[in-house]
Amino acid sequence: MSGGVIIGIESTAHTLSIGSVNSSGEPSSSHSSFFRPESGGIHPREAADHHAENAGRLVKEFLQSGIDSNSIEAIAFSQGPGLGPCLRVGASVARALGTKWDVPIVGVNHCVAHIEIGRQQCQMDDPVLLYVSGGNTQVITRMSGRYRVLGETLDIGIGNMLDKFARQQDLPFPGGPKIEMLAKDWLMQNPDADLDDYQLPYAVQGMDLAFSGLFTAACRLVDRGADLGAVCWSLQEHSFAASIEVAERAMAHTGKDELLLGGGVACNQRLRDMSSIMCDEREGSLGVPAREFCVDNGSMIATLGQLQLQNTGPTKIQLSGINQSLRTDETNITWE
Ligand code: AMP
Ligand code: MG
């Protein structure tokens, strides 16, 4: 059968998610289950156990949401990058469903999936992507048939940095939304705040970024008695400004005038507002997908799976092994 539904399975880190795309390329809402560590960061084995325990239920729920299993054309899954044990669960579910329904599987690059769902949702042709998630922070654009990484974090991802800072302050995981709220509330009460009073290191190094120094300095500010809300505000201002500066330089170097946001941190309204100001100043345009398509989701995996299936075909079972360090620029982009 051709022109059916493609199912997408996402399992790179804390999120197990199942979504789909129909024959016209429209993504569905995804059904997701989030691993939340009781304390500390994400332990890959524990997250993988969560995925394995919830996969059967999620697949059942997803099919009950109105998917006819006879209309399924292929199963796409995140092949990398991500946490090995988590990726293995997603790949195993994909192989099992492919065998059960006798349909091909398609292994896809998680980072490229963020770009393609964003391009599709925001109807952008050739954007620079600012990809800000838990584990990844990259500025990416298409050049000579690949998505090239023009700049990236040299240490931890911006989301991990926010989560780590939150954990240090006894705020629940994920820390990003909580930090956003504290920063916003504090600024409302202190509208004349001056960033000079809460200075942190600036995270830009050429076209790259680094966030661990920022994390340490922010913890130190709190230890010295600064208001937590003020430090949350300063942390956002510094880390977002640095990320947007690199994205702006990428736009200037490549002559591209579209900026697309992706990844969980792109849910942040302050990041969206700062990106919008930069794009306005350059007379460029900003694409911000709905929050359900910024965070990790199964439908983005299905969207890229459909493009790959149409252009390069399915993934042979013997080539369907996961690759936890798969790079954004390792995937050939054969579609426009
Ligand atoms: P992802 O890895 O793309 O699924 O995104 C997860 C990351 O996004 C986590 O590090 C969250 O803390 C972060 N995140 C989610 N919502 C927000 C927000 N409103 N502001 C900042 N970070 C956020
Ligand atoms: Mg992601």
mmCIF file of C-alpha atoms and ligand atoms in Angstrom:
data_model
loop_
_atom_site.group_PDB
_atom_site.id
_atom_site.type_symbol
_atom_site.label_atom_id
_atom_site.label_comp_id
_atom_site.label_asym_id
_atom_site.label_seq_id
_atom_site.Cartn_x
_atom_site.Cartn_y
_atom_site.Cartn_z
ATOM 1 C CA MET A 1 0.000 0.000 0.000
ATOM 2 C CA SER A 2 1.210 3.564 -0.527
ATOM 3 C CA GLY A 3 -0.043 6.950 0.593
ATOM 4 C CA GLY A 4 -1.124 5.693 4.005
ATOM 5 C CA VAL A 5 -0.439 6.799 7.550
ATOM 6 C CA ILE A 6 3.137 6.878 8.852
ATOM 7 C CA ILE A 7 3.536 6.213 12.579
ATOM 8 C CA GLY A 8 6.434 7.930 14.397
ATOM 9 C CA ILE A 9 8.067 6.751 17.620
ATOM 10 C CA GLU A 10 10.216 9.130 19.664
ATOM 11 C CA SER A 11 12.335 7.801 22.539
ATOM 12 C CA THR A 12 15.659 9.677 22.542
ATOM 13 C CA ALA A 13 15.600 10.837 26.196
ATOM 14 C CA HIS A 14 12.915 11.488 28.822
ATOM 15 C CA THR A 15 9.948 11.397 26.441
ATOM 16 C CA LEU A 16 8.314 8.358 24.875
ATOM 17 C CA SER A 17 5.901 9.621 22.244
ATOM 18 C CA ILE A 18 3.805 8.155 19.430
ATOM 19 C CA GLY A 19 2.334 10.264 16.659
ATOM 20 C CA SER A 20 1.575 10.049 12.978
ATOM 21 C CA VAL A 21 1.332 11.910 9.718
ATOM 22 C CA ASN A 22 -1.370 11.328 7.105
ATOM 23 C CA SER A 23 -0.926 10.958 3.359
ATOM 24 C CA SER A 24 -1.228 14.746 2.895
ATOM 25 C CA GLY A 25 1.641 15.356 5.297
ATOM 26 C CA GLU A 26 -0.527 16.605 8.187
ATOM 27 C CA PRO A 27 0.792 15.560 11.596
ATOM 28 C CA SER A 28 -1.532 14.282 14.316
ATOM 29 C CA SER A 29 -1.333 15.184 17.987
ATOM 30 C CA SER A 30 1.079 12.842 19.730
ATOM 31 C CA HIS A 31 0.454 10.618 22.736
ATOM 32 C CA SER A 32 3.374 11.016 25.135
ATOM 33 C CA SER A 33 4.607 9.724 28.451
ATOM 34 C CA PHE A 34 7.338 11.650 30.298
ATOM 35 C CA PHE A 35 9.928 10.097 32.558
ATOM 36 C CA ARG A 36 10.330 12.270 35.656
ATOM 37 C CA PRO A 37 13.218 11.300 37.940
ATOM 38 C CA GLU A 38 12.285 11.379 41.629
ATOM 39 C CA SER A 39 15.561 13.153 42.311
ATOM 40 C CA GLY A 40 18.672 14.071 40.338
ATOM 41 C CA GLY A 41 19.058 13.988 36.562
ATOM 42 C CA ILE A 42 17.884 11.455 34.004
ATOM 43 C CA HIS A 43 19.411 8.010 34.465
ATOM 44 C CA PRO A 44 19.385 6.404 30.986
ATOM 45 C CA ARG A 45 18.470 2.935 32.317
ATOM 46 C CA GLU A 46 15.595 4.267 34.429
ATOM 47 C CA ALA A 47 14.259 6.331 31.524
ATOM 48 C CA ALA A 48 14.491 3.256 29.259
ATOM 49 C CA ASP A 49 12.567 1.182 31.848
ATOM 50 C CA HIS A 50 9.882 3.888 31.883
ATOM 51 C CA HIS A 51 9.662 3.715 28.062
ATOM 52 C CA ALA A 52 9.468 -0.083 28.039
ATOM 53 C CA GLU A 53 6.762 -0.100 30.728
ATOM 54 C CA ASN A 54 4.610 2.477 28.934
ATOM 55 C CA ALA A 55 5.089 1.551 25.264
ATOM 56 C CA GLY A 56 2.257 -1.027 25.071
ATOM 57 C CA ARG A 57 -0.279 1.282 26.698
ATOM 58 C CA LEU A 58 0.712 4.261 24.520
ATOM 59 C CA VAL A 59 0.460 2.272 21.274
ATOM 60 C CA LYS A 60 -2.985 1.011 22.310
ATOM 61 C CA GLU A 61 -4.166 4.508 23.243
ATOM 62 C CA PHE A 62 -2.842 5.921 20.003
ATOM 63 C CA LEU A 63 -4.629 3.327 17.874
ATOM 64 C CA GLN A 64 -7.849 3.959 19.809
ATOM 65 C CA SER A 65 -7.619 7.649 18.874
ATOM 66 C CA GLY A 66 -8.937 6.740 15.435
ATOM 67 C CA ILE A 67 -6.048 5.141 13.515
ATOM 68 C CA ASP A 68 -7.030 2.188 11.321
ATOM 69 C CA SER A 69 -4.120 -0.265 11.523
ATOM 70 C CA ASN A 70 -4.892 -1.312 7.924
ATOM 71 C CA SER A 71 -4.037 2.198 6.732
ATOM 72 C CA ILE A 72 -0.509 2.185 8.217
ATOM 73 C CA GLU A 73 2.176 2.403 5.552
ATOM 74 C CA ALA A 74 5.362 2.476 7.648
ATOM 75 C CA ILE A 75 6.774 2.919 11.174
ATOM 76 C CA ALA A 76 9.372 5.655 11.654
ATOM 77 C CA PHE A 77 11.553 5.841 14.753
ATOM 78 C CA SER A 78 14.345 8.003 16.213
ATOM 79 C CA GLN A 79 17.586 6.252 15.339
ATOM 80 C CA GLY A 80 19.732 8.880 17.155
ATOM 81 C CA PRO A 81 21.152 10.953 18.683
ATOM 82 C CA GLY A 82 20.108 10.239 22.250
ATOM 83 C CA LEU A 83 20.530 7.943 25.238
ATOM 84 C CA GLY A 84 21.405 4.428 24.049
ATOM 85 C CA PRO A 85 19.047 2.415 26.282
ATOM 86 C CA CYS A 86 16.127 4.764 25.473
ATOM 87 C CA LEU A 87 16.779 4.661 21.722
ATOM 88 C CA ARG A 88 16.890 0.852 21.849
ATOM 89 C CA VAL A 89 13.375 0.681 23.303
ATOM 90 C CA GLY A 90 11.961 2.880 20.509
ATOM 91 C CA ALA A 91 13.776 0.909 17.803
ATOM 92 C CA SER A 92 12.530 -2.397 19.266
ATOM 93 C CA VAL A 93 8.938 -1.143 19.350
ATOM 94 C CA ALA A 94 9.269 -0.011 15.716
ATOM 95 C CA ARG A 95 10.647 -3.389 14.592
ATOM 96 C CA ALA A 96 7.923 -5.246 16.509
ATOM 97 C CA LEU A 97 5.097 -3.126 15.039
ATOM 98 C CA GLY A 98 6.633 -3.325 11.558
ATOM 99 C CA THR A 99 6.637 -7.113 11.811
ATOM 100 C CA LYS A 100 3.120 -7.264 13.288
ATOM 101 C CA TRP A 101 1.587 -5.094 10.557
ATOM 102 C CA ASP A 102 3.984 -6.247 7.823
ATOM 103 C CA VAL A 103 5.072 -2.697 6.947
ATOM 104 C CA PRO A 104 8.583 -1.208 6.514
ATOM 105 C CA ILE A 105 10.432 0.772 9.183
ATOM 106 C CA VAL A 106 12.295 4.067 8.698
ATOM 107 C CA GLY A 107 15.084 5.161 11.060
ATOM 108 C CA VAL A 108 15.357 8.953 11.286
ATOM 109 C CA ASN A 109 17.663 11.614 12.717
ATOM 110 C CA HIS A 110 15.971 13.252 15.719
ATOM 111 C CA CYS A 111 17.567 16.689 15.152
ATOM 112 C CA VAL A 112 16.571 16.737 11.480
ATOM 113 C CA ALA A 113 13.016 15.817 12.535
ATOM 114 C CA HIS A 114 12.844 19.023 14.644
ATOM 115 C CA ILE A 115 13.748 21.020 11.522
ATOM 116 C CA GLU A 116 11.297 19.285 9.188
ATOM 117 C CA ILE A 117 8.271 19.538 11.512
ATOM 118 C CA GLY A 118 9.130 23.217 12.065
ATOM 119 C CA ARG A 119 9.484 23.896 8.333
ATOM 120 C CA GLN A 120 6.188 22.140 7.697
ATOM 121 C CA GLN A 121 4.318 23.893 10.515
ATOM 122 C CA CYS A 122 5.695 27.382 9.815
ATOM 123 C CA GLN A 123 5.791 26.974 6.018
ATOM 124 C CA MET A 124 9.428 27.978 5.844
ATOM 125 C CA ASP A 125 11.596 27.173 2.886
ATOM 126 C CA ASP A 126 15.215 27.519 3.926
ATOM 127 C CA PRO A 127 15.494 28.689 7.537
ATOM 128 C CA VAL A 128 18.309 28.871 10.037
ATOM 129 C CA LEU A 129 17.151 26.677 12.939
ATOM 130 C CA LEU A 130 17.927 27.611 16.526
ATOM 131 C CA TYR A 131 17.525 24.196 18.141
ATOM 132 C CA VAL A 132 17.393 24.601 21.903
ATOM 133 C CA SER A 133 16.497 21.448 23.789
ATOM 134 C CA GLY A 134 17.539 19.536 26.889
ATOM 135 C CA GLY A 135 20.564 17.742 25.479
ATOM 136 C CA ASN A 136 21.197 19.792 22.329
ATOM 137 C CA THR A 137 21.863 23.413 21.469
ATOM 138 C CA GLN A 138 22.708 23.941 17.815
ATOM 139 C CA VAL A 139 22.373 26.511 15.047
ATOM 140 C CA ILE A 140 21.680 24.593 11.857
ATOM 141 C CA THR A 141 20.982 25.329 8.226
ATOM 142 C CA ARG A 142 20.809 23.504 4.899
ATOM 143 C CA MET A 143 23.884 23.745 2.698
ATOM 144 C CA SER A 144 24.981 21.384 -0.119
ATOM 145 C CA GLY A 145 22.463 18.661 0.624
ATOM 146 C CA ARG A 146 22.946 18.411 4.376
ATOM 147 C CA TYR A 147 21.817 20.271 7.451
ATOM 148 C CA ARG A 148 25.082 21.818 8.644
ATOM 149 C CA VAL A 149 25.799 22.738 12.248
ATOM 150 C CA LEU A 150 27.147 26.300 12.144
ATOM 151 C CA GLY A 151 27.449 26.637 15.897
ATOM 152 C CA GLU A 152 26.693 24.551 18.974
ATOM 153 C CA THR A 153 27.257 24.159 22.668
ATOM 154 C CA LEU A 154 30.725 23.008 23.595
ATOM 155 C CA ASP A 155 29.556 21.566 26.915
ATOM 156 C CA ILE A 156 25.960 21.013 28.078
ATOM 157 C CA GLY A 157 22.675 21.759 26.291
ATOM 158 C CA ILE A 158 20.857 24.948 27.341
ATOM 159 C CA GLY A 159 17.860 22.954 28.649
ATOM 160 C CA ASN A 160 20.109 20.704 30.742
ATOM 161 C CA MET A 161 21.764 23.823 32.140
ATOM 162 C CA LEU A 162 18.366 25.265 33.158
ATOM 163 C CA ASP A 163 17.281 21.903 34.610
ATOM 164 C CA LYS A 164 20.552 21.581 36.548
ATOM 165 C CA PHE A 165 20.220 25.077 37.987
ATOM 166 C CA ALA A 166 16.614 24.358 38.977
ATOM 167 C CA ARG A 167 17.617 21.087 40.641
ATOM 168 C CA GLN A 168 20.291 22.918 42.604
ATOM 169 C CA GLN A 169 17.564 25.278 43.887
ATOM 170 C CA ASP A 170 15.186 22.401 44.745
ATOM 171 C CA LEU A 171 12.826 23.248 41.891
ATOM 172 C CA PRO A 172 11.081 20.284 40.218
ATOM 173 C CA PHE A 173 12.078 18.776 36.848
ATOM 174 C CA PRO A 174 11.819 20.074 34.165
ATOM 175 C CA GLY A 175 13.288 23.321 35.446
ATOM 176 C CA GLY A 176 12.877 25.486 32.314
ATOM 177 C CA PRO A 177 9.173 26.330 32.766
ATOM 178 C CA LYS A 178 9.615 27.019 36.492
ATOM 179 C CA ILE A 179 12.602 29.320 35.845
ATOM 180 C CA GLU A 180 10.541 31.146 33.218
ATOM 181 C CA MET A 181 7.742 31.720 35.735
ATOM 182 C CA LEU A 182 10.063 32.909 38.533
ATOM 183 C CA ALA A 183 11.872 35.269 36.142
ATOM 184 C CA LYS A 184 8.621 36.733 34.838
ATOM 185 C CA ASP A 185 7.134 37.265 38.306
ATOM 186 C CA TRP A 186 10.325 38.860 39.606
ATOM 187 C CA LEU A 187 10.572 41.232 36.631
ATOM 188 C CA MET A 188 6.960 42.306 37.088
ATOM 189 C CA GLN A 189 7.808 43.305 40.629
ATOM 190 C CA ASN A 190 11.113 44.895 39.583
ATOM 191 C CA PRO A 191 10.417 46.583 36.238
ATOM 192 C CA ASP A 192 13.496 48.838 36.538
ATOM 193 C CA ALA A 193 15.883 45.930 37.116
ATOM 194 C CA ASP A 194 19.418 46.366 35.796
ATOM 195 C CA LEU A 195 21.240 43.322 34.357
ATOM 196 C CA ASP A 196 24.547 44.827 35.513
ATOM 197 C CA ASP A 197 23.479 44.021 39.074
ATOM 198 C CA TYR A 198 23.191 40.316 38.191
ATOM 199 C CA GLN A 199 26.028 39.823 35.709
ATOM 200 C CA LEU A 200 26.894 36.319 34.514
ATOM 201 C CA PRO A 201 29.508 35.077 32.025
ATOM 202 C CA TYR A 202 28.516 35.482 28.382
ATOM 203 C CA ALA A 203 28.300 32.081 26.721
ATOM 204 C CA VAL A 204 29.466 32.889 23.143
ATOM 205 C CA GLN A 205 32.768 31.465 21.872
ATOM 206 C CA GLY A 206 33.077 32.325 18.177
ATOM 207 C CA MET A 207 30.106 30.567 16.584
ATOM 208 C CA ASP A 208 29.819 28.195 19.530
ATOM 209 C CA LEU A 209 28.243 28.380 22.970
ATOM 210 C CA ALA A 210 29.100 27.131 26.460
ATOM 211 C CA PHE A 211 26.734 27.007 29.403
ATOM 212 C CA SER A 212 28.449 25.276 32.312
ATOM 213 C CA GLY A 213 30.287 28.457 33.439
ATOM 214 C CA LEU A 214 26.962 30.273 33.392
ATOM 215 C CA PHE A 215 25.425 27.562 35.566
ATOM 216 C CA THR A 216 28.228 27.761 38.151
ATOM 217 C CA ALA A 217 28.135 31.566 38.263
ATOM 218 C CA ALA A 218 24.330 31.590 38.662
ATOM 219 C CA CYS A 219 24.532 29.151 41.598
ATOM 220 C CA ARG A 220 27.189 31.376 43.149
ATOM 221 C CA LEU A 221 24.970 34.470 42.807
ATOM 222 C CA VAL A 222 22.189 32.716 44.739
ATOM 223 C CA ASP A 223 24.671 31.508 47.363
ATOM 224 C CA ARG A 224 25.757 35.122 47.837
ATOM 225 C CA GLY A 225 22.187 36.092 48.667
ATOM 226 C CA ALA A 226 20.759 37.310 45.352
ATOM 227 C CA ASP A 227 17.023 36.839 44.914
ATOM 228 C CA LEU A 228 16.280 33.545 43.115
ATOM 229 C CA GLY A 229 13.830 35.274 40.745
ATOM 230 C CA ALA A 230 16.492 37.823 39.790
ATOM 231 C CA VAL A 231 19.021 35.094 39.025
ATOM 232 C CA CYS A 232 16.446 33.150 36.963
ATOM 233 C CA TRP A 233 15.819 36.342 34.994
ATOM 234 C CA SER A 234 19.537 37.013 34.466
ATOM 235 C CA LEU A 235 20.188 33.374 33.528
ATOM 236 C CA GLN A 236 17.516 33.545 30.830
ATOM 237 C CA GLU A 237 18.677 36.929 29.516
ATOM 238 C CA HIS A 238 22.315 35.812 29.248
ATOM 239 C CA SER A 239 21.773 32.329 27.814
ATOM 240 C CA PHE A 240 19.057 33.399 25.354
ATOM 241 C CA ALA A 241 20.999 36.468 24.164
ATOM 242 C CA ALA A 242 24.053 34.291 23.504
ATOM 243 C CA SER A 243 22.033 31.694 21.544
ATOM 244 C CA ILE A 244 20.260 34.359 19.496
ATOM 245 C CA GLU A 245 23.537 36.158 18.776
ATOM 246 C CA VAL A 246 24.975 33.003 17.199
ATOM 247 C CA ALA A 247 21.748 32.445 15.249
ATOM 248 C CA GLU A 248 21.859 36.039 13.992
ATOM 249 C CA ARG A 249 25.466 35.668 12.886
ATOM 250 C CA ALA A 250 24.519 32.448 11.051
ATOM 251 C CA MET A 251 21.775 34.365 9.226
ATOM 252 C CA ALA A 252 24.209 37.148 8.334
ATOM 253 C CA HIS A 253 26.905 34.753 7.056
ATOM 254 C CA THR A 254 24.528 32.645 4.970
ATOM 255 C CA GLY A 255 22.319 35.524 3.764
ATOM 256 C CA LYS A 256 19.197 33.661 4.925
ATOM 257 C CA ASP A 257 16.283 35.637 6.310
ATOM 258 C CA GLU A 258 14.181 32.998 8.083
ATOM 259 C CA LEU A 259 14.754 31.917 11.678
ATOM 260 C CA LEU A 260 13.002 28.821 12.975
ATOM 261 C CA LEU A 261 12.874 27.852 16.653
ATOM 262 C CA GLY A 262 12.785 24.224 17.805
ATOM 263 C CA GLY A 263 13.360 22.094 20.907
ATOM 264 C CA GLY A 264 11.715 22.266 24.327
ATOM 265 C CA VAL A 265 13.354 25.543 25.386
ATOM 266 C CA ALA A 266 11.625 27.183 22.389
ATOM 267 C CA CYS A 267 8.438 26.944 24.508
ATOM 268 C CA ASN A 268 9.836 29.902 26.478
ATOM 269 C CA GLN A 269 7.999 33.154 25.743
ATOM 270 C CA ARG A 270 11.010 35.360 26.539
ATOM 271 C CA LEU A 271 13.156 33.420 24.035
ATOM 272 C CA ARG A 272 10.376 33.814 21.459
ATOM 273 C CA ASP A 273 10.127 37.566 22.129
ATOM 274 C CA MET A 274 13.894 38.092 21.916
ATOM 275 C CA SER A 275 14.044 36.106 18.664
ATOM 276 C CA SER A 276 11.212 38.170 17.272
ATOM 277 C CA ILE A 277 13.025 41.450 18.079
ATOM 278 C CA MET A 278 16.194 40.191 16.340
ATOM 279 C CA CYS A 279 14.260 39.095 13.237
ATOM 280 C CA ASP A 280 12.379 42.407 13.063
ATOM 281 C CA GLU A 281 15.648 44.337 13.240
ATOM 282 C CA ARG A 282 17.043 42.286 10.321
ATOM 283 C CA GLU A 283 13.736 42.429 8.411
ATOM 284 C CA GLY A 284 13.687 38.649 8.570
ATOM 285 C CA SER A 285 10.865 36.324 9.541
ATOM 286 C CA LEU A 286 10.499 34.121 12.601
ATOM 287 C CA GLY A 287 8.872 30.696 12.652
ATOM 288 C CA VAL A 288 7.703 29.358 16.002
ATOM 289 C CA PRO A 289 5.918 25.991 15.901
ATOM 290 C CA ALA A 290 3.119 25.291 18.399
ATOM 291 C CA ARG A 291 4.526 24.058 21.713
ATOM 292 C CA GLU A 292 3.424 20.449 21.063
ATOM 293 C CA PHE A 293 5.744 20.437 18.014
ATOM 294 C CA CYS A 294 8.671 22.171 19.787
ATOM 295 C CA VAL A 295 9.038 19.489 22.470
ATOM 296 C CA ASP A 296 10.044 15.969 21.520
ATOM 297 C CA ASN A 297 7.041 14.331 19.844
ATOM 298 C CA GLY A 298 6.213 11.281 17.746
ATOM 299 C CA SER A 299 4.599 13.261 14.933
ATOM 300 C CA MET A 300 7.865 14.989 13.993
ATOM 301 C CA ILE A 301 9.484 11.565 13.640
ATOM 302 C CA ALA A 302 6.589 10.490 11.385
ATOM 303 C CA THR A 303 6.944 13.692 9.321
ATOM 304 C CA LEU A 304 10.625 13.057 8.585
ATOM 305 C CA GLY A 305 9.903 9.335 8.125
ATOM 306 C CA GLN A 306 7.438 10.205 5.363
ATOM 307 C CA LEU A 307 9.975 12.442 3.568
ATOM 308 C CA GLN A 308 12.640 9.738 3.761
ATOM 309 C CA LEU A 309 10.271 6.997 2.651
ATOM 310 C CA GLN A 310 9.277 9.028 -0.416
ATOM 311 C CA ASN A 311 12.853 9.974 -1.289
ATOM 312 C CA THR A 312 15.240 7.256 -0.159
ATOM 313 C CA GLY A 313 12.941 4.415 0.901
ATOM 314 C CA PRO A 314 12.719 2.373 4.099
ATOM 315 C CA THR A 315 15.540 1.290 6.410
ATOM 316 C CA LYS A 316 16.734 -2.293 6.010
ATOM 317 C CA ILE A 317 16.385 -4.223 9.243
ATOM 318 C CA GLN A 318 20.147 -4.923 9.333
ATOM 319 C CA LEU A 319 20.773 -1.134 9.173
ATOM 320 C CA SER A 320 18.166 -0.254 11.795
ATOM 321 C CA GLY A 321 20.547 -0.244 14.769
ATOM 322 C CA ILE A 322 20.552 2.914 16.864
ATOM 323 C CA ASN A 323 23.375 5.478 16.805
ATOM 324 C CA GLN A 324 23.490 7.483 19.997
ATOM 325 C CA SER A 325 25.968 10.011 18.613
ATOM 326 C CA LEU A 326 24.346 10.476 15.189
ATOM 327 C CA ARG A 327 25.232 13.963 13.937
ATOM 328 C CA THR A 328 22.793 16.378 12.314
ATOM 329 C CA ASP A 329 25.018 16.602 9.213
ATOM 330 C CA GLU A 330 25.272 12.829 8.710
ATOM 331 C CA THR A 331 21.819 12.639 7.123
ATOM 332 C CA ASN A 332 21.527 13.238 3.368
ATOM 333 C CA ILE A 333 18.753 15.714 2.569
ATOM 334 C CA THR A 334 17.376 14.689 -0.810
ATOM 335 C CA TRP A 335 14.157 16.712 -0.644
ATOM 336 C CA GLU A 336 13.630 20.459 -0.993
HETATM 337 P P1 AMP B 1 13.394 18.575 24.702
HETATM 338 O O1 AMP B 1 14.754 18.002 25.088
HETATM 339 O O2 AMP B 1 13.419 19.237 23.353
HETATM 340 O O3 AMP B 1 12.247 17.638 24.879
HETATM 341 O O4 AMP B 1 13.118 19.773 25.726
HETATM 342 C C1 AMP B 1 13.165 19.596 27.099
HETATM 343 C C2 AMP B 1 13.831 20.804 27.713
HETATM 344 O O5 AMP B 1 13.044 21.980 27.472
HETATM 345 C C3 AMP B 1 13.990 20.712 29.216
HETATM 346 O O6 AMP B 1 15.332 21.006 29.517
HETATM 347 C C4 AMP B 1 13.047 21.769 29.770
HETATM 348 O O7 AMP B 1 13.497 22.377 30.966
HETATM 349 C C5 AMP B 1 13.038 22.781 28.627
HETATM 350 N N1 AMP B 1 11.839 23.615 28.636
HETATM 351 C C6 AMP B 1 10.564 23.250 28.490
HETATM 352 N N2 AMP B 1 9.733 24.316 28.603
HETATM 353 C C7 AMP B 1 10.528 25.393 28.806
HETATM 354 C C8 AMP B 1 10.303 26.777 29.039
HETATM 355 N N3 AMP B 1 9.077 27.280 29.058
HETATM 356 N N4 AMP B 1 11.371 27.581 29.216
HETATM 357 C C9 AMP B 1 12.626 27.082 29.205
HETATM 358 N N5 AMP B 1 12.911 25.786 29.017
HETATM 359 C C10 AMP B 1 11.882 24.944 28.827
HETATM 360 MG MG MG B 2 14.644 17.108 20.922
#
